[in-house]
Coordinates of C-alpha atoms and ligand atoms in Angstrom, one line a residue:
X1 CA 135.3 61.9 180.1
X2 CA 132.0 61.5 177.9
X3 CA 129.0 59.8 180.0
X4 CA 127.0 58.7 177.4
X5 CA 128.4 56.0 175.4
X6 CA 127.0 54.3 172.7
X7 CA 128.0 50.7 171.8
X8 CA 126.7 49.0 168.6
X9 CA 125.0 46.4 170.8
X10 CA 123.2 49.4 172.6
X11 CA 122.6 50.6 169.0
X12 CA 121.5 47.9 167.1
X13 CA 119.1 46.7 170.1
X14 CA 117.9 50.4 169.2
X15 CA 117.2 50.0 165.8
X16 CA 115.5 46.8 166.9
X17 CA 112.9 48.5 169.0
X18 CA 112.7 51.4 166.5
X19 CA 112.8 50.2 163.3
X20 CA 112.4 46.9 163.5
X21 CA 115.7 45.3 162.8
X22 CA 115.4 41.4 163.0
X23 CA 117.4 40.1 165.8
X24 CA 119.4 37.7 163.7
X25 CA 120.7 40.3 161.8
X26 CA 121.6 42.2 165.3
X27 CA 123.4 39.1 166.1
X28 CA 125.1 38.8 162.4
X29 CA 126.4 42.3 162.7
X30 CA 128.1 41.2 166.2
X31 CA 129.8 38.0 164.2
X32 CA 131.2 39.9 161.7
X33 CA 132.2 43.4 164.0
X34 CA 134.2 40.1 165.6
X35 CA 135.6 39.0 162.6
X36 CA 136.8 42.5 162.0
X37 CA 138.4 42.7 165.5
X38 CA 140.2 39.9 164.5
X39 CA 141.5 40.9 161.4
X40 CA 142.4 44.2 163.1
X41 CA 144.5 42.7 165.5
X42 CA 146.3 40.4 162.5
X43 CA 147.4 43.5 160.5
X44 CA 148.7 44.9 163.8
X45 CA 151.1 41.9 164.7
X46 CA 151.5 40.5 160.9
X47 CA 155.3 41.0 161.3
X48 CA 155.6 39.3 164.6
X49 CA 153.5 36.4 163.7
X50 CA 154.3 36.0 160.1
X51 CA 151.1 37.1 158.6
X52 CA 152.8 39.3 155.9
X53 CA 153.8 38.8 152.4
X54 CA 151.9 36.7 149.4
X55 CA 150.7 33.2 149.6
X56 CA 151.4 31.1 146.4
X57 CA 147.5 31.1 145.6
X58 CA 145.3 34.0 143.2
X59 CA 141.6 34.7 143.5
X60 CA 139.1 34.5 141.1
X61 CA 140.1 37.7 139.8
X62 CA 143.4 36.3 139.1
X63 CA 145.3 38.4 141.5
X64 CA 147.4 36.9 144.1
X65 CA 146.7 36.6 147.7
X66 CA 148.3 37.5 150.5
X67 CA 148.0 36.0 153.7
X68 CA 146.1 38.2 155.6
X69 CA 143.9 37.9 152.7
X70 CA 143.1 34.3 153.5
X71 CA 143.5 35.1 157.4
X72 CA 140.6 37.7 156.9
X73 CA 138.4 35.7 154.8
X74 CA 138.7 32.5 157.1
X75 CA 137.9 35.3 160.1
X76 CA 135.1 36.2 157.8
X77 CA 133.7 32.6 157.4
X78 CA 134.4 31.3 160.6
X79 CA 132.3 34.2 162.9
X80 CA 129.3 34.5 160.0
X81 CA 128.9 31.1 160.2
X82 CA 127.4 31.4 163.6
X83 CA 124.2 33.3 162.4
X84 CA 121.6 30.1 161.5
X85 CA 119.5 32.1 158.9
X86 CA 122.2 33.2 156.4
X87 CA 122.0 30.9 153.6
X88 CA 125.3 31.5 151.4
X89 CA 128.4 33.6 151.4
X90 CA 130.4 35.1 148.6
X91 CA 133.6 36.2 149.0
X92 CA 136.0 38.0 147.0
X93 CA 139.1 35.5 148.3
X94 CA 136.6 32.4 147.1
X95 CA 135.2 31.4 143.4
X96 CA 132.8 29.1 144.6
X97 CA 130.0 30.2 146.7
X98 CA 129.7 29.1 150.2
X99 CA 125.7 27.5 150.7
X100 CA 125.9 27.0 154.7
X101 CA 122.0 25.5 154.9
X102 CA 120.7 22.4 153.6
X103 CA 117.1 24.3 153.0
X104 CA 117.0 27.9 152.0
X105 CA 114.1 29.4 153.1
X106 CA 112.6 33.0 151.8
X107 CA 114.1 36.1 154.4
X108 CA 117.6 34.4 154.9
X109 CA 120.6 36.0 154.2
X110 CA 123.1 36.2 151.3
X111 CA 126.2 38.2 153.0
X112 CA 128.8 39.3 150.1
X113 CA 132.1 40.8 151.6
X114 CA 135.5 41.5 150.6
X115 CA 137.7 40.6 153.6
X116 CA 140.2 42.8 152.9
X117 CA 140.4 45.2 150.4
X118 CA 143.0 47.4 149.5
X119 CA 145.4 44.6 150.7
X120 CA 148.5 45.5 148.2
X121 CA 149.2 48.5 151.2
X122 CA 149.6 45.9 153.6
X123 CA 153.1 45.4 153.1
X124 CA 153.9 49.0 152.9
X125 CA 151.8 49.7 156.4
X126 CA 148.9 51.6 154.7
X127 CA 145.5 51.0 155.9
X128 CA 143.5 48.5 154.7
X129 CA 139.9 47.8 155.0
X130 CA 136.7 44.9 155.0
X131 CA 133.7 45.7 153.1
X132 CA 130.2 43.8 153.8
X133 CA 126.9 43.4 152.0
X134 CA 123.4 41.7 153.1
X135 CA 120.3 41.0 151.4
X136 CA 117.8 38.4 152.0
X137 CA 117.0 35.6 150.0
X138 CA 113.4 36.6 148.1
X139 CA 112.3 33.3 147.8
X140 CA 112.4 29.1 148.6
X141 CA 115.4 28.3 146.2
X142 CA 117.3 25.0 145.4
X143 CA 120.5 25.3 147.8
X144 CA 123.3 25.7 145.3
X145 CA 121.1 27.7 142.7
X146 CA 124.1 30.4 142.8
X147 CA 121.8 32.4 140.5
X148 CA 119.4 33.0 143.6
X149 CA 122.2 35.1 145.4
X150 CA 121.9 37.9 142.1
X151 CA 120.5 40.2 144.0
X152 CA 120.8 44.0 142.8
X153 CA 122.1 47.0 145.8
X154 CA 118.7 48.0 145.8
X155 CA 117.5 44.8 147.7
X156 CA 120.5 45.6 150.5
X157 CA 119.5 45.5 154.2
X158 CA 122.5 46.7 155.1
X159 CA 125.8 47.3 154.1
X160 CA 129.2 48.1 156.0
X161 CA 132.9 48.3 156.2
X162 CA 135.4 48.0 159.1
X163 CA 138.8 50.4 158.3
X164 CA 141.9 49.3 159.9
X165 CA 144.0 52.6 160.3
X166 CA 145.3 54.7 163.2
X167 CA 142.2 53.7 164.7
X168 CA 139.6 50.8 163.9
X169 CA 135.9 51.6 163.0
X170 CA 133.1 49.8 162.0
X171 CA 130.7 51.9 159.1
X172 CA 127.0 50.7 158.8
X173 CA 123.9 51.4 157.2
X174 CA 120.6 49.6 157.9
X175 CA 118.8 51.7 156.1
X176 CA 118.4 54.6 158.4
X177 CA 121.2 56.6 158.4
X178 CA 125.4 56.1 158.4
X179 CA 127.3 55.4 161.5
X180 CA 130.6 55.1 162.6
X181 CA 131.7 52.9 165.7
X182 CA 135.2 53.2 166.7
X183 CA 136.8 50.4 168.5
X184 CA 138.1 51.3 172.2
X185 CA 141.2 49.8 173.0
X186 CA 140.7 48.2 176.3
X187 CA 137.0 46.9 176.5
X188 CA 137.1 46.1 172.8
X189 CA 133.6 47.7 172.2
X190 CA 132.7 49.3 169.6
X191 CA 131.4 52.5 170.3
X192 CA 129.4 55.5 168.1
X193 CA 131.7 58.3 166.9
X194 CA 129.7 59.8 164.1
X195 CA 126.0 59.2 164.3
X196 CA 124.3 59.7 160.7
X197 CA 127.5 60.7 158.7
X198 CA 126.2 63.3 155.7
X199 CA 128.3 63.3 152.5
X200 CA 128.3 67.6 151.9
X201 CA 126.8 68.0 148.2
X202 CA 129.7 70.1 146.8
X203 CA 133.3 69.3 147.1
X204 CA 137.0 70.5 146.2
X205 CA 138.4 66.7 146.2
X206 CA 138.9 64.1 143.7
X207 CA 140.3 60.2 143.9
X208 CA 141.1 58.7 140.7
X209 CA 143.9 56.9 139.9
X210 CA 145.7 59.4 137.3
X211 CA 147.7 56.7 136.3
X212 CA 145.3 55.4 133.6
X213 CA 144.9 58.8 132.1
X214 CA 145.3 57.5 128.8
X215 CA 142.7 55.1 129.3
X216 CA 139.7 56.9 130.3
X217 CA 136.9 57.8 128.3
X218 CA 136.3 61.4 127.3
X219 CA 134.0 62.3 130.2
X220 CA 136.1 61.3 133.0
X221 CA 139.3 63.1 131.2
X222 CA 136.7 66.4 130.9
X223 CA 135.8 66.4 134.8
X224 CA 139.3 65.7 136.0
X225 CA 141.1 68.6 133.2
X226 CA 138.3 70.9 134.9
X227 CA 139.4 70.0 138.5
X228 CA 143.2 70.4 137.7
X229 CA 142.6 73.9 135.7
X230 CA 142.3 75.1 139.1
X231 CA 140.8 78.8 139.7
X232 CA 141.2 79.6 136.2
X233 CA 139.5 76.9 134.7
X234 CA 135.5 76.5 134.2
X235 CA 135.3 75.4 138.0
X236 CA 136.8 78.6 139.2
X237 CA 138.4 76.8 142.3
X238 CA 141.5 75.0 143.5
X239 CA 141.0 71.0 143.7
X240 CA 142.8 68.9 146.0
X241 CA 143.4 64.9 144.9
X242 CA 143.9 61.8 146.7
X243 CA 144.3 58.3 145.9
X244 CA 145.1 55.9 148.8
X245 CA 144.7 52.5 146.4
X246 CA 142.3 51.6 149.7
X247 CA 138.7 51.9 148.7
X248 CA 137.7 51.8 152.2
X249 CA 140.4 54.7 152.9
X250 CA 138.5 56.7 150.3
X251 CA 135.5 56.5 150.9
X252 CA 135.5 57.1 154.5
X253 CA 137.3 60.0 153.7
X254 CA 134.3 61.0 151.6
X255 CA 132.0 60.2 154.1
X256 CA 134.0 61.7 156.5
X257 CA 134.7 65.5 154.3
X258 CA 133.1 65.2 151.2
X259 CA 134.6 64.2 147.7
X260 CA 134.0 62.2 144.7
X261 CA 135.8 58.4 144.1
X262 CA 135.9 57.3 140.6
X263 CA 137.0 54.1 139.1
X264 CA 135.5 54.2 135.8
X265 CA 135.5 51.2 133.3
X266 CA 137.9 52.5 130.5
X267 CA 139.6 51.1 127.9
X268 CA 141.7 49.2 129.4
X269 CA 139.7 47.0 131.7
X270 CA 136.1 47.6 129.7
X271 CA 136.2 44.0 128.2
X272 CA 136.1 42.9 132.1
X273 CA 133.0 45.3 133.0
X274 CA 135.5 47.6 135.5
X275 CA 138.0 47.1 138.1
X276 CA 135.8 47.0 141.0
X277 CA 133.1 44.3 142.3
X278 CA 129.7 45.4 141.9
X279 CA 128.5 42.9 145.0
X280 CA 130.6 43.4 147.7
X281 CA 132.7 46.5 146.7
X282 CA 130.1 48.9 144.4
X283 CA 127.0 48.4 146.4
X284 CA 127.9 48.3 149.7
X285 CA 130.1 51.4 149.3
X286 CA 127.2 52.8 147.1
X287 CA 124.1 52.2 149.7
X288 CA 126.2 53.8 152.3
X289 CA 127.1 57.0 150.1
X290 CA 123.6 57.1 149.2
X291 CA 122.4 57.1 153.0
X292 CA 124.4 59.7 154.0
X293 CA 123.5 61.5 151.2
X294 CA 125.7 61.4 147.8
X295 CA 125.1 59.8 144.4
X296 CA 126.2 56.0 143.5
X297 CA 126.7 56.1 140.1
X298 CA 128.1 54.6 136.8
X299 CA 127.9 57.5 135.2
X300 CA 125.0 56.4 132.6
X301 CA 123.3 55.0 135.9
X302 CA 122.4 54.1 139.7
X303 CA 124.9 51.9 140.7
X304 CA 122.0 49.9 143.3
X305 CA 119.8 49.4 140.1
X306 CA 122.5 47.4 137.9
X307 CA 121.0 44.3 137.4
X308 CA 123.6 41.4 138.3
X309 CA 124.6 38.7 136.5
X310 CA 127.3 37.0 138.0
X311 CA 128.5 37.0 142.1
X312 CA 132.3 38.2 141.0
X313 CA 130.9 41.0 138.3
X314 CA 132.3 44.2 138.2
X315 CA 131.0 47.5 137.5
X316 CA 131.9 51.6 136.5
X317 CA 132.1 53.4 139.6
X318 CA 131.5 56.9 140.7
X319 CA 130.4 57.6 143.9
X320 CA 130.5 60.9 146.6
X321 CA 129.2 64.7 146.8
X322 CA 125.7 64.7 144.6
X323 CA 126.7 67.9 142.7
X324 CA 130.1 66.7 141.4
X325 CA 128.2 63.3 140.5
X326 CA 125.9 65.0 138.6
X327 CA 128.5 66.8 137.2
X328 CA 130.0 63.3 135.6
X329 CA 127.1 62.0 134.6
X330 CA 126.1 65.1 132.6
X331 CA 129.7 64.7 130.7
X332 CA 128.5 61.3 130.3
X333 CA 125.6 62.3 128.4
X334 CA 126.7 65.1 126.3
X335 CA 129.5 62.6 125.2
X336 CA 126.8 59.3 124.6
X337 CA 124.7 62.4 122.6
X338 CA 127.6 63.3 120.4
X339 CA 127.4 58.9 119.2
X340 CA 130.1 58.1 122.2
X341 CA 133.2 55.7 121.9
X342 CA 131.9 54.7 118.4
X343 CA 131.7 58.3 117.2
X344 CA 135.3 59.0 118.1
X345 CA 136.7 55.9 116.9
X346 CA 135.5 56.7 113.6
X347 CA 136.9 60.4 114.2
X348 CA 140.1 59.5 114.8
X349 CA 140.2 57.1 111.9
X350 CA 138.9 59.4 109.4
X351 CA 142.0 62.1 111.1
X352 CA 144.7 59.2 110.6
X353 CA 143.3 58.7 107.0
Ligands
AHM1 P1 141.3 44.6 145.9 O1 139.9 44.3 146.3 O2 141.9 43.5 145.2 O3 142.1 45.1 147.1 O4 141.2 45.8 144.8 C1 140.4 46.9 145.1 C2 141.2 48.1 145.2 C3 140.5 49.2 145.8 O5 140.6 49.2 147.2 C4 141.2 50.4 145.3 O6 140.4 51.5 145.2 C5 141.6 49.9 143.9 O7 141.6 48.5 143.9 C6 143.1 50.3 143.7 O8 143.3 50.1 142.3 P2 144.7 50.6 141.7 O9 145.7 49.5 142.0 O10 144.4 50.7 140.2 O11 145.1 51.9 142.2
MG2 MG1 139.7 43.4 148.0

């Protein structure tokens, strides 16, 4: 029976003292680890109570929501809400952002979040996840000036996510280090598990989802044919893959062992910027990889440095162990230095010719 346990009130009253965290944000961060608690009990009992299964509603993506999407997001909403300095909410469930003050002062916060992402497993009883991002609001704006809330990853004072699997843990970074809080079953804490979580810089695992093969663009085909040639390919090692269809899943697994997520833009969903959402999917998950020590990258750039243009944007991602990273980016370049997609457009023309 460990002695010294470590809630995240213990530890963020810590990083008070320490490193000056603002109170308010210690109190945010106990709002939303109650929101997740929430939604954590919902996907538990969603057959008993009816939670499961589609609404008759889509997103702003245009994807349809299911009700534990709604649940999490009104979870989400409802406990955030509490906190008097943040200023405005976007959420991937709503098109509209939420402005919750009638004056928004300089040093309140914007909180971004996904409620719950990865939520196609639910119905097959794979785990799911929440993903959260915070920044503060530089200046006095005009409440309802949504372009105010474009703030790039590298203005995040902290980011997190809350996995619902076997177990339920809460993943933050303020800045100094990742940490993992698992929730005890009984006094509902959350408690420290893995203190400063370190992302090893080499790996022997890949996520991608192969399916889209035909789509990718030359440099992700490259690193993945290397990975699969296995110990007689230019790697000279066995590669293990995994896609769970969770981000969340992933990435903690990353953060947990090492490996490298990718979900590239490609041809296929290029026109749209990517799959993923740069503000509450790309740079939370990205300030956290970087904090424990991997790369966040597009693969022509830092992931926190892309410059925002809309709440619901989406971006290339690649993020994990800094040497395979740097591995894709430097396919990247040698492909953008050989004239890129335009180059073997005009290739393959002049072959069909
Ligand atoms: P969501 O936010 O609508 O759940 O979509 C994001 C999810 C990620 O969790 C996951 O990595 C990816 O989409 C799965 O995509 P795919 O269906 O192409 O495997
Ligand atoms: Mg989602």
């Amino acid at each position: 029976m460990p002695y010294d346990i470590l809630t995240l009130r213990r530890f963020l009253l810590q990083e008070y003292r320490t490193h000056g965290v603002e109170k308010d944000l210690v109190f945010l961060l106990e709002d939303i680890a109650t929101a997740c608690r929430e939604i954590s009990f919902a996907t538990r009992n969603g057959a008993f109570s009816g939670q499961l299964g589609a609404t008759d509603s889509t997103n702003v993506q245009g994807e349809t929501q299911k009700q534990l999407d709604v649940f999490a997001n009104d979870q989400f909403i409802s406990h955030i809400r509490n906190c008097s300095r943040v200023v405005a909410l976007v959420s991937e469930e709503l098109d509209e952002v939420i402005w919750l003050k009638r004056t928004a002062t300089a040093g309140d916060y914007i909180v971004y979040f996904d409620p719950l992402d990865g939520s196609s497993n639910l119905d097959v009883n794979l785990s799911v996840g929440s993903i959260f991002s915070i920044a503060h609001l530089p200046g006095r704006v005009q409440v309802g000036d949504d372009k105010a809330l474009l703030r790039a990853g590298t203005d995040q004072v902290c980011a997190g996510y809350s996995i619902y699997g076997p177990a339920t843990s809460l993943v933050i970074t303020l800045g100094n280090g990742v940490h993992e809080f698992a929730n005890h079953l009984g006094t509902g804490e959350f408690r420290v598990v893995s203190a400063n979580m370190h992302v090893p810089e080499d790996s022997n695992e890949f996520a991608i989802n192969c399916s889209r093969y035909a789509d990718w663009d030359t440099p992700v085909r490259t690193y993945v044919e290397e990975c699969i040639a296995g110990t007689e390919g230019p790697r000279g090692k066995r590669f293990n893959m995994r896609w769970t269809g969770s981000m969340v899943v992933d990435i903690h697994r990353i953060l947990t062992r090492g490996g490298v997520f990718l979900y590239p833009d490609d041809r296929d969903n290029r026109d749209k910027g990517g799959k993923l959402r740069l503000m509450y999917e790309a740079n939370p998950m990205g300030f956290l990889i970087e904090q424990a020590g991997g790369l966040a990258s597009t693969g022509r750039g830092r992931i926190l440095e892309i410059p925002p243009t809309s709440v619901h944007q989406r971006a290339s991602v690649i993020l994990g162990s800094k040497n395979e990273v740097e591995r894709i980016e430097a396919h990247y370049r040698d492909f953008d230095a050989a004239g890129g997609i335009e180059a073997e457009k005009k290739a393959a023309e002049a072959e069909a010719s």
